[in-house]
Amino acid sequence: MRILLTNDDGIFAPGLKVLEEIAAQFSDDVWVCAPHEEQSGAGHSLSLNAPVRLHKHDERRFSVTGTPTDAVTLGLRTVLDAKPDLILSGVNRGANLADDITYSGTVSAAIEGALAGVRSIALSQVLKRGAEHEQFSATRDWAAKAIAPLLDAPLPDRTLVNVNFPPILADQVAGIRAVRQGFHDYSRGSVVEGKDPRGLPYYWFGLHAIEHTLDHGTDLEAIDEGFVSVTPLQLDLTHHASLDALAGRYET
Ligand code: MN
């Protein structure tokens, strides 16, 4: 089984090292093509206004001076001579839950994989402030258990899987739950305003204190209760329940 690894935290991120250890449990044919620098929050953006460079670090490790989507695209079209069987994106340093998903470069790299017809899984370690020593503890012990059932799961084309690990030590993890996407209220996210050294105003988007609702059966609830969350996602964003209602408004 050939596996392509990527992320949005960049080729030098500790989470990518963790992901390489996880991938080694499944295959010895593991390749890396990741952004050269951190691209958190890049979403599904594709570099159209500037060329990107491909750096070769060793026989199977490459970085791209662009977005996670650029990295997957070059990984599939330029680095690998044949389509991989699996794309793993992460392990992200921080949650990709609920409405984090559309901002997430980690998830978007898996979206790009799904568009290419490759089974794709995004992996993120939720963090807790002041518990830096616990980083990736839950991921290290639980990732293989979360990934293995997904390898031959009957997922249709244009779907991917989003996995998050709770911010607790591995032996405290309660289990794994398949759950739906929850709701984060990004409209209340913080904007920090300041002045640069020349006295000009700047604005910096903060992610702390985003309000969320722990609805039953969601990724947010699962993580809050100490479970690994596994959420299948689809690329068809159509809200089917509203389709007939809207169509009715345009009838002549
Ligand atoms: Mn990131």
PDB file of C-alpha atoms and ligand atoms in Angstrom:
ATOM      1  CA  MET A   1       0.000   0.000   0.000  1.00  0.00           C
ATOM      2  CA  ARG A   2       1.399   3.357  -1.063  1.00  0.00           C
ATOM      3  CA  ILE A   3       0.645   6.258   1.310  1.00  0.00           C
ATOM      4  CA  LEU A   4       1.113   9.979   0.626  1.00  0.00           C
ATOM      5  CA  LEU A   5       1.466  12.187   3.709  1.00  0.00           C
ATOM      6  CA  THR A   6       0.861  15.912   3.839  1.00  0.00           C
ATOM      7  CA  ASN A   7      -0.252  18.584   6.328  1.00  0.00           C
ATOM      8  CA  ASP A   8      -0.800  22.330   6.725  1.00  0.00           C
ATOM      9  CA  ASP A   9       1.723  22.938   9.531  1.00  0.00           C
ATOM     10  CA  GLY A  10       4.659  22.508   7.148  1.00  0.00           C
ATOM     11  CA  ILE A  11       7.306  19.887   6.380  1.00  0.00           C
ATOM     12  CA  PHE A  12       9.189  20.546   9.644  1.00  0.00           C
ATOM     13  CA  ALA A  13       6.144  20.264  11.952  1.00  0.00           C
ATOM     14  CA  PRO A  14       6.331  17.751  14.838  1.00  0.00           C
ATOM     15  CA  GLY A  15       2.880  16.432  13.880  1.00  0.00           C
ATOM     16  CA  LEU A  16       4.218  15.257  10.520  1.00  0.00           C
ATOM     17  CA  LYS A  17       6.876  13.193  12.323  1.00  0.00           C
ATOM     18  CA  VAL A  18       4.075  11.625  14.373  1.00  0.00           C
ATOM     19  CA  LEU A  19       2.160  10.929  11.162  1.00  0.00           C
ATOM     20  CA  GLU A  20       5.210   9.211   9.645  1.00  0.00           C
ATOM     21  CA  GLU A  21       5.354   6.896  12.669  1.00  0.00           C
ATOM     22  CA  ILE A  22       1.647   6.128  12.266  1.00  0.00           C
ATOM     23  CA  ALA A  23       1.944   5.482   8.508  1.00  0.00           C
ATOM     24  CA  ALA A  24       4.887   3.131   9.116  1.00  0.00           C
ATOM     25  CA  GLN A  25       2.456   0.851  11.004  1.00  0.00           C
ATOM     26  CA  PHE A  26       0.572   0.326   7.725  1.00  0.00           C
ATOM     27  CA  SER A  27       3.226   0.403   5.002  1.00  0.00           C
ATOM     28  CA  ASP A  28       6.904   0.880   4.155  1.00  0.00           C
ATOM     29  CA  ASP A  29       5.950   2.693   0.936  1.00  0.00           C
ATOM     30  CA  VAL A  30       5.351   6.104   2.506  1.00  0.00           C
ATOM     31  CA  TRP A  31       5.931   9.427   0.734  1.00  0.00           C
ATOM     32  CA  VAL A  32       5.756  13.007   2.038  1.00  0.00           C
ATOM     33  CA  CYS A  33       4.757  16.083   0.033  1.00  0.00           C
ATOM     34  CA  ALA A  34       3.903  18.938   2.399  1.00  0.00           C
ATOM     35  CA  PRO A  35       3.928  22.743   2.353  1.00  0.00           C
ATOM     36  CA  HIS A  36       7.382  24.213   2.959  1.00  0.00           C
ATOM     37  CA  GLU A  37       6.001  26.633   5.568  1.00  0.00           C
ATOM     38  CA  GLU A  38       2.976  26.679   7.846  1.00  0.00           C
ATOM     39  CA  GLN A  39      -0.318  27.097   5.974  1.00  0.00           C
ATOM     40  CA  SER A  40      -2.848  26.767   8.804  1.00  0.00           C
ATOM     41  CA  GLY A  41      -6.086  28.514   7.820  1.00  0.00           C
ATOM     42  CA  ALA A  42      -5.254  28.296   4.103  1.00  0.00           C
ATOM     43  CA  GLY A  43      -8.404  26.268   3.460  1.00  0.00           C
ATOM     44  CA  HIS A  44      -8.695  24.783  -0.021  1.00  0.00           C
ATOM     45  CA  SER A  45      -6.733  27.553  -1.723  1.00  0.00           C
ATOM     46  CA  LEU A  46      -4.710  26.862  -4.863  1.00  0.00           C
ATOM     47  CA  SER A  47      -1.767  29.117  -5.835  1.00  0.00           C
ATOM     48  CA  LEU A  48      -2.743  30.795  -9.082  1.00  0.00           C
ATOM     49  CA  ASN A  49      -0.832  34.079  -9.000  1.00  0.00           C
ATOM     50  CA  ALA A  50       2.698  32.847  -8.378  1.00  0.00           C
ATOM     51  CA  PRO A  51       4.755  29.783  -9.294  1.00  0.00           C
ATOM     52  CA  VAL A  52       5.548  27.247  -6.602  1.00  0.00           C
ATOM     53  CA  ARG A  53       8.851  25.438  -6.073  1.00  0.00           C
ATOM     54  CA  LEU A  54       9.311  21.790  -5.215  1.00  0.00           C
ATOM     55  CA  HIS A  55      12.149  21.005  -2.760  1.00  0.00           C
ATOM     56  CA  LYS A  56      13.488  17.460  -2.456  1.00  0.00           C
ATOM     57  CA  HIS A  57      14.618  16.617   1.085  1.00  0.00           C
ATOM     58  CA  ASP A  58      15.348  12.962   0.436  1.00  0.00           C
ATOM     59  CA  GLU A  59      14.187  10.157  -1.859  1.00  0.00           C
ATOM     60  CA  ARG A  60      10.596  10.242  -0.556  1.00  0.00           C
ATOM     61  CA  ARG A  61      10.283  13.629   1.203  1.00  0.00           C
ATOM     62  CA  PHE A  62       9.313  16.782  -0.676  1.00  0.00           C
ATOM     63  CA  SER A  63       8.075  20.242   0.224  1.00  0.00           C
ATOM     64  CA  VAL A  64       6.177  22.781  -1.862  1.00  0.00           C
ATOM     65  CA  THR A  65       6.340  26.569  -1.478  1.00  0.00           C
ATOM     66  CA  GLY A  66       2.564  26.801  -1.537  1.00  0.00           C
ATOM     67  CA  THR A  67      -0.659  25.649   0.077  1.00  0.00           C
ATOM     68  CA  PRO A  68      -1.727  22.173   1.231  1.00  0.00           C
ATOM     69  CA  THR A  69      -3.783  21.874  -1.967  1.00  0.00           C
ATOM     70  CA  ASP A  70      -0.664  22.738  -4.008  1.00  0.00           C
ATOM     71  CA  ALA A  71       1.299  20.093  -2.087  1.00  0.00           C
ATOM     72  CA  VAL A  72      -1.248  17.336  -2.756  1.00  0.00           C
ATOM     73  CA  THR A  73      -1.581  18.356  -6.406  1.00  0.00           C
ATOM     74  CA  LEU A  74       2.185  18.235  -6.975  1.00  0.00           C
ATOM     75  CA  GLY A  75       2.473  15.075  -4.880  1.00  0.00           C
ATOM     76  CA  LEU A  76      -0.035  13.305  -7.109  1.00  0.00           C
ATOM     77  CA  ARG A  77       1.038  14.743 -10.467  1.00  0.00           C
ATOM     78  CA  THR A  78       4.783  15.273 -10.147  1.00  0.00           C
ATOM     79  CA  VAL A  79       6.294  13.413  -7.183  1.00  0.00           C
ATOM     80  CA  LEU A  80       4.517  10.058  -7.454  1.00  0.00           C
ATOM     81  CA  ASP A  81       4.522   8.041 -10.660  1.00  0.00           C
ATOM     82  CA  ALA A  82       1.282   6.261  -9.710  1.00  0.00           C
ATOM     83  CA  LYS A  83      -1.763   7.133  -7.628  1.00  0.00           C
ATOM     84  CA  PRO A  84      -1.332   6.341  -3.918  1.00  0.00           C
ATOM     85  CA  ASP A  85      -3.819   4.082  -2.124  1.00  0.00           C
ATOM     86  CA  LEU A  86      -4.191   6.473   0.787  1.00  0.00           C
ATOM     87  CA  ILE A  87      -3.584  10.119   1.664  1.00  0.00           C
ATOM     88  CA  LEU A  88      -3.116  11.077   5.326  1.00  0.00           C
ATOM     89  CA  SER A  89      -3.094  14.777   6.224  1.00  0.00           C
ATOM     90  CA  GLY A  90      -1.771  15.987   9.592  1.00  0.00           C
ATOM     91  CA  VAL A  91      -1.309  15.404  12.337  1.00  0.00           C
ATOM     92  CA  ASN A  92      -2.502  18.954  12.787  1.00  0.00           C
ATOM     93  CA  ARG A  93      -1.413  20.857  15.859  1.00  0.00           C
ATOM     94  CA  GLY A  94      -4.890  21.864  17.046  1.00  0.00           C
ATOM     95  CA  ALA A  95      -8.519  20.962  16.480  1.00  0.00           C
ATOM     96  CA  ASN A  96     -10.311  20.753  13.156  1.00  0.00           C
ATOM     97  CA  LEU A  97     -13.823  20.352  14.502  1.00  0.00           C
ATOM     98  CA  ALA A  98     -17.214  21.699  13.461  1.00  0.00           C
ATOM     99  CA  ASP A  99     -16.862  24.876  11.381  1.00  0.00           C
ATOM    100  CA  ASP A 100     -13.051  24.749  11.580  1.00  0.00           C
ATOM    101  CA  ILE A 101     -13.339  22.441   8.587  1.00  0.00           C
ATOM    102  CA  THR A 102     -13.727  24.967   5.772  1.00  0.00           C
ATOM    103  CA  TYR A 103     -10.813  27.079   7.088  1.00  0.00           C
ATOM    104  CA  SER A 104      -8.602  24.069   7.579  1.00  0.00           C
ATOM    105  CA  GLY A 105      -5.639  23.398   5.320  1.00  0.00           C
ATOM    106  CA  THR A 106      -5.354  19.964   6.935  1.00  0.00           C
ATOM    107  CA  VAL A 107      -8.878  18.955   5.926  1.00  0.00           C
ATOM    108  CA  SER A 108      -8.551  20.703   2.551  1.00  0.00           C
ATOM    109  CA  ALA A 109      -5.511  18.589   1.673  1.00  0.00           C
ATOM    110  CA  ALA A 110      -7.733  15.538   2.241  1.00  0.00           C
ATOM    111  CA  ILE A 111     -10.451  17.191   0.135  1.00  0.00           C
ATOM    112  CA  GLU A 112      -7.940  17.492  -2.715  1.00  0.00           C
ATOM    113  CA  GLY A 113      -7.117  13.815  -2.276  1.00  0.00           C
ATOM    114  CA  ALA A 114     -10.800  12.873  -2.391  1.00  0.00           C
ATOM    115  CA  LEU A 115     -11.235  14.922  -5.588  1.00  0.00           C
ATOM    116  CA  ALA A 116      -8.435  12.853  -7.108  1.00  0.00           C
ATOM    117  CA  GLY A 117     -10.249   9.651  -6.170  1.00  0.00           C
ATOM    118  CA  VAL A 118      -7.883   8.634  -3.352  1.00  0.00           C
ATOM    119  CA  ARG A 119      -9.094   7.489   0.076  1.00  0.00           C
ATOM    120  CA  SER A 120      -8.171  10.503   2.213  1.00  0.00           C
ATOM    121  CA  ILE A 121      -8.128  11.077   5.955  1.00  0.00           C
ATOM    122  CA  ALA A 122      -7.418  14.300   7.886  1.00  0.00           C
ATOM    123  CA  LEU A 123      -5.993  13.881  11.401  1.00  0.00           C
ATOM    124  CA  SER A 124      -5.840  16.556  14.108  1.00  0.00           C
ATOM    125  CA  GLN A 125      -4.756  16.593  17.753  1.00  0.00           C
ATOM    126  CA  VAL A 126      -6.979  18.883  19.809  1.00  0.00           C
ATOM    127  CA  LEU A 127      -4.867  20.937  22.239  1.00  0.00           C
ATOM    128  CA  LYS A 128      -5.485  22.114  25.760  1.00  0.00           C
ATOM    129  CA  ARG A 129      -3.747  25.232  26.991  1.00  0.00           C
ATOM    130  CA  GLY A 130      -0.985  24.525  29.499  1.00  0.00           C
ATOM    131  CA  ALA A 131      -0.771  20.808  28.669  1.00  0.00           C
ATOM    132  CA  GLU A 132       2.011  20.970  26.086  1.00  0.00           C
ATOM    133  CA  HIS A 133       3.659  17.806  27.454  1.00  0.00           C
ATOM    134  CA  GLU A 134       0.576  15.835  26.461  1.00  0.00           C
ATOM    135  CA  GLN A 135       0.842  16.795  22.795  1.00  0.00           C
ATOM    136  CA  PHE A 136       0.058  13.929  20.441  1.00  0.00           C
ATOM    137  CA  SER A 137      -0.267  11.409  23.281  1.00  0.00           C
ATOM    138  CA  ALA A 138      -3.814  10.432  22.271  1.00  0.00           C
ATOM    139  CA  THR A 139      -2.866  10.509  18.583  1.00  0.00           C
ATOM    140  CA  ARG A 140       0.129   8.194  18.971  1.00  0.00           C
ATOM    141  CA  ASP A 141      -1.871   5.422  20.645  1.00  0.00           C
ATOM    142  CA  TRP A 142      -5.216   5.814  18.890  1.00  0.00           C
ATOM    143  CA  ALA A 143      -4.476   6.799  15.281  1.00  0.00           C
ATOM    144  CA  ALA A 144      -3.933   3.270  13.940  1.00  0.00           C
ATOM    145  CA  LYS A 145      -7.145   2.106  15.658  1.00  0.00           C
ATOM    146  CA  ALA A 146      -9.038   4.983  14.030  1.00  0.00           C
ATOM    147  CA  ILE A 147      -7.482   4.557  10.567  1.00  0.00           C
ATOM    148  CA  ALA A 148      -7.568   0.754  10.115  1.00  0.00           C
ATOM    149  CA  PRO A 149     -11.395   0.419   9.794  1.00  0.00           C
ATOM    150  CA  LEU A 150     -11.421   3.314   7.288  1.00  0.00           C
ATOM    151  CA  LEU A 151      -9.070   1.647   4.802  1.00  0.00           C
ATOM    152  CA  ASP A 152     -11.766  -0.596   3.298  1.00  0.00           C
ATOM    153  CA  ALA A 153     -14.884   1.214   4.558  1.00  0.00           C
ATOM    154  CA  PRO A 154     -17.515   1.618   1.799  1.00  0.00           C
ATOM    155  CA  LEU A 155     -17.167   5.368   1.238  1.00  0.00           C
ATOM    156  CA  PRO A 156     -18.415   6.752  -2.098  1.00  0.00           C
ATOM    157  CA  ASP A 157     -16.336   8.998  -4.364  1.00  0.00           C
ATOM    158  CA  ARG A 158     -15.932  12.629  -3.272  1.00  0.00           C
ATOM    159  CA  THR A 159     -16.046  11.788   0.412  1.00  0.00           C
ATOM    160  CA  LEU A 160     -13.249  11.961   2.983  1.00  0.00           C
ATOM    161  CA  VAL A 161     -12.865  11.387   6.703  1.00  0.00           C
ATOM    162  CA  ASN A 162     -12.009  13.912   9.408  1.00  0.00           C
ATOM    163  CA  VAL A 163     -10.479  12.478  12.604  1.00  0.00           C
ATOM    164  CA  ASN A 164      -9.731  14.439  15.800  1.00  0.00           C
ATOM    165  CA  PHE A 165      -7.964  13.200  18.930  1.00  0.00           C
ATOM    166  CA  PRO A 166      -8.992  14.555  22.357  1.00  0.00           C
ATOM    167  CA  PRO A 167      -6.572  16.688  24.443  1.00  0.00           C
ATOM    168  CA  ILE A 168      -5.959  14.038  27.103  1.00  0.00           C
ATOM    169  CA  LEU A 169      -3.376  11.317  27.706  1.00  0.00           C
ATOM    170  CA  ALA A 170      -3.796   8.177  25.615  1.00  0.00           C
ATOM    171  CA  ASP A 171      -4.815   5.977  28.563  1.00  0.00           C
ATOM    172  CA  GLN A 172      -7.635   8.381  29.420  1.00  0.00           C
ATOM    173  CA  VAL A 173      -9.224   8.188  25.948  1.00  0.00           C
ATOM    174  CA  ALA A 174     -12.702   6.668  26.206  1.00  0.00           C
ATOM    175  CA  GLY A 175     -12.870   5.184  22.697  1.00  0.00           C
ATOM    176  CA  ILE A 176     -13.720   6.151  19.111  1.00  0.00           C
ATOM    177  CA  ARG A 177     -17.053   7.545  17.908  1.00  0.00           C
ATOM    178  CA  ALA A 178     -18.394   8.145  14.402  1.00  0.00           C
ATOM    179  CA  VAL A 179     -20.160  11.496  14.687  1.00  0.00           C
ATOM    180  CA  ARG A 180     -21.452  14.396  12.588  1.00  0.00           C
ATOM    181  CA  GLN A 181     -19.933  17.848  12.230  1.00  0.00           C
ATOM    182  CA  GLY A 182     -20.865  20.239  15.054  1.00  0.00           C
ATOM    183  CA  PHE A 183     -21.287  24.017  15.150  1.00  0.00           C
ATOM    184  CA  HIS A 184     -18.692  26.656  16.073  1.00  0.00           C
ATOM    185  CA  ASP A 185     -19.784  30.279  15.994  1.00  0.00           C
ATOM    186  CA  TYR A 186     -16.929  31.890  14.072  1.00  0.00           C
ATOM    187  CA  SER A 187     -18.872  35.154  13.778  1.00  0.00           C
ATOM    188  CA  ARG A 188     -17.791  35.853  17.366  1.00  0.00           C
ATOM    189  CA  GLY A 189     -14.088  35.056  16.821  1.00  0.00           C
ATOM    190  CA  SER A 190     -11.695  37.679  18.133  1.00  0.00           C
ATOM    191  CA  VAL A 191      -9.968  40.343  16.049  1.00  0.00           C
ATOM    192  CA  VAL A 192      -6.919  41.833  17.751  1.00  0.00           C
ATOM    193  CA  GLU A 193      -6.223  45.424  16.705  1.00  0.00           C
ATOM    194  CA  GLY A 194      -2.821  47.043  17.165  1.00  0.00           C
ATOM    195  CA  LYS A 195      -0.326  49.504  15.698  1.00  0.00           C
ATOM    196  CA  ASP A 196       2.784  48.466  13.769  1.00  0.00           C
ATOM    197  CA  PRO A 197       6.217  50.122  14.349  1.00  0.00           C
ATOM    198  CA  ARG A 198       5.305  52.821  11.799  1.00  0.00           C
ATOM    199  CA  GLY A 199       2.068  53.625  13.591  1.00  0.00           C
ATOM    200  CA  LEU A 200      -0.156  51.984  11.014  1.00  0.00           C
ATOM    201  CA  PRO A 201      -3.076  49.897  12.250  1.00  0.00           C
ATOM    202  CA  TYR A 202      -3.080  46.119  11.815  1.00  0.00           C
ATOM    203  CA  TYR A 203      -5.652  43.447  12.560  1.00  0.00           C
ATOM    204  CA  TRP A 204      -4.895  39.885  13.641  1.00  0.00           C
ATOM    205  CA  PHE A 205      -7.495  37.149  13.751  1.00  0.00           C
ATOM    206  CA  GLY A 206      -7.573  35.125  16.956  1.00  0.00           C
ATOM    207  CA  LEU A 207      -9.130  31.693  17.340  1.00  0.00           C
ATOM    208  CA  HIS A 208      -9.592  31.581  21.105  1.00  0.00           C
ATOM    209  CA  ALA A 209     -12.945  31.675  22.886  1.00  0.00           C
ATOM    210  CA  ILE A 210     -14.988  30.662  19.859  1.00  0.00           C
ATOM    211  CA  GLU A 211     -18.409  29.726  21.197  1.00  0.00           C
ATOM    212  CA  HIS A 212     -19.763  26.320  20.388  1.00  0.00           C
ATOM    213  CA  THR A 213     -22.739  24.170  21.151  1.00  0.00           C
ATOM    214  CA  LEU A 214     -22.152  20.613  22.313  1.00  0.00           C
ATOM    215  CA  ASP A 215     -25.032  19.109  20.342  1.00  0.00           C
ATOM    216  CA  HIS A 216     -25.576  15.388  20.772  1.00  0.00           C
ATOM    217  CA  GLY A 217     -23.837  13.175  18.233  1.00  0.00           C
ATOM    218  CA  THR A 218     -21.339  15.802  17.097  1.00  0.00           C
ATOM    219  CA  ASP A 219     -17.552  15.866  16.874  1.00  0.00           C
ATOM    220  CA  LEU A 220     -17.462  18.603  19.547  1.00  0.00           C
ATOM    221  CA  GLU A 221     -19.413  16.451  22.006  1.00  0.00           C
ATOM    222  CA  ALA A 222     -17.267  13.365  21.332  1.00  0.00           C
ATOM    223  CA  ILE A 223     -14.019  15.290  21.988  1.00  0.00           C
ATOM    224  CA  ASP A 224     -15.540  16.909  25.099  1.00  0.00           C
ATOM    225  CA  GLU A 225     -16.375  13.438  26.433  1.00  0.00           C
ATOM    226  CA  GLY A 226     -12.850  12.115  25.772  1.00  0.00           C
ATOM    227  CA  PHE A 227     -13.507  10.173  22.553  1.00  0.00           C
ATOM    228  CA  VAL A 228     -11.670  10.213  19.246  1.00  0.00           C
ATOM    229  CA  SER A 229     -14.105  11.708  16.713  1.00  0.00           C
ATOM    230  CA  VAL A 230     -14.457  10.263  13.204  1.00  0.00           C
ATOM    231  CA  THR A 231     -16.600  12.289  10.772  1.00  0.00           C
ATOM    232  CA  PRO A 232     -17.211  11.403   7.130  1.00  0.00           C
ATOM    233  CA  LEU A 233     -17.419  14.544   4.971  1.00  0.00           C
ATOM    234  CA  GLN A 234     -18.767  15.089   1.473  1.00  0.00           C
ATOM    235  CA  LEU A 235     -17.644  17.538  -1.178  1.00  0.00           C
ATOM    236  CA  ASP A 236     -21.180  18.110  -2.427  1.00  0.00           C
ATOM    237  CA  LEU A 237     -22.091  21.121  -0.275  1.00  0.00           C
ATOM    238  CA  THR A 238     -25.616  21.323  -1.702  1.00  0.00           C
ATOM    239  CA  HIS A 239     -28.212  21.643   1.042  1.00  0.00           C
ATOM    240  CA  HIS A 240     -30.590  19.118  -0.457  1.00  0.00           C
ATOM    241  CA  ALA A 241     -33.456  19.820   1.952  1.00  0.00           C
ATOM    242  CA  SER A 242     -33.620  23.416   0.652  1.00  0.00           C
ATOM    243  CA  LEU A 243     -33.345  22.553  -3.019  1.00  0.00           C
ATOM    244  CA  ASP A 244     -37.045  21.996  -3.734  1.00  0.00           C
ATOM    245  CA  ALA A 245     -38.050  25.069  -1.715  1.00  0.00           C
ATOM    246  CA  LEU A 246     -35.689  27.294  -3.709  1.00  0.00           C
ATOM    247  CA  ALA A 247     -36.598  25.715  -7.036  1.00  0.00           C
ATOM    248  CA  GLY A 248     -40.242  26.563  -6.290  1.00  0.00           C
ATOM    249  CA  ARG A 249     -39.330  30.243  -6.013  1.00  0.00           C
ATOM    250  CA  TYR A 250     -38.042  30.390  -9.569  1.00  0.00           C
ATOM    251  CA  GLU A 251     -40.946  28.687 -11.324  1.00  0.00           C
ATOM    252  CA  THR A 252     -42.425  30.786 -14.105  1.00  0.00           C
TER     253      THR A 252
HETATM  254 MN    MN B   1      -2.354  23.625  11.086  1.00  0.00          MN
END
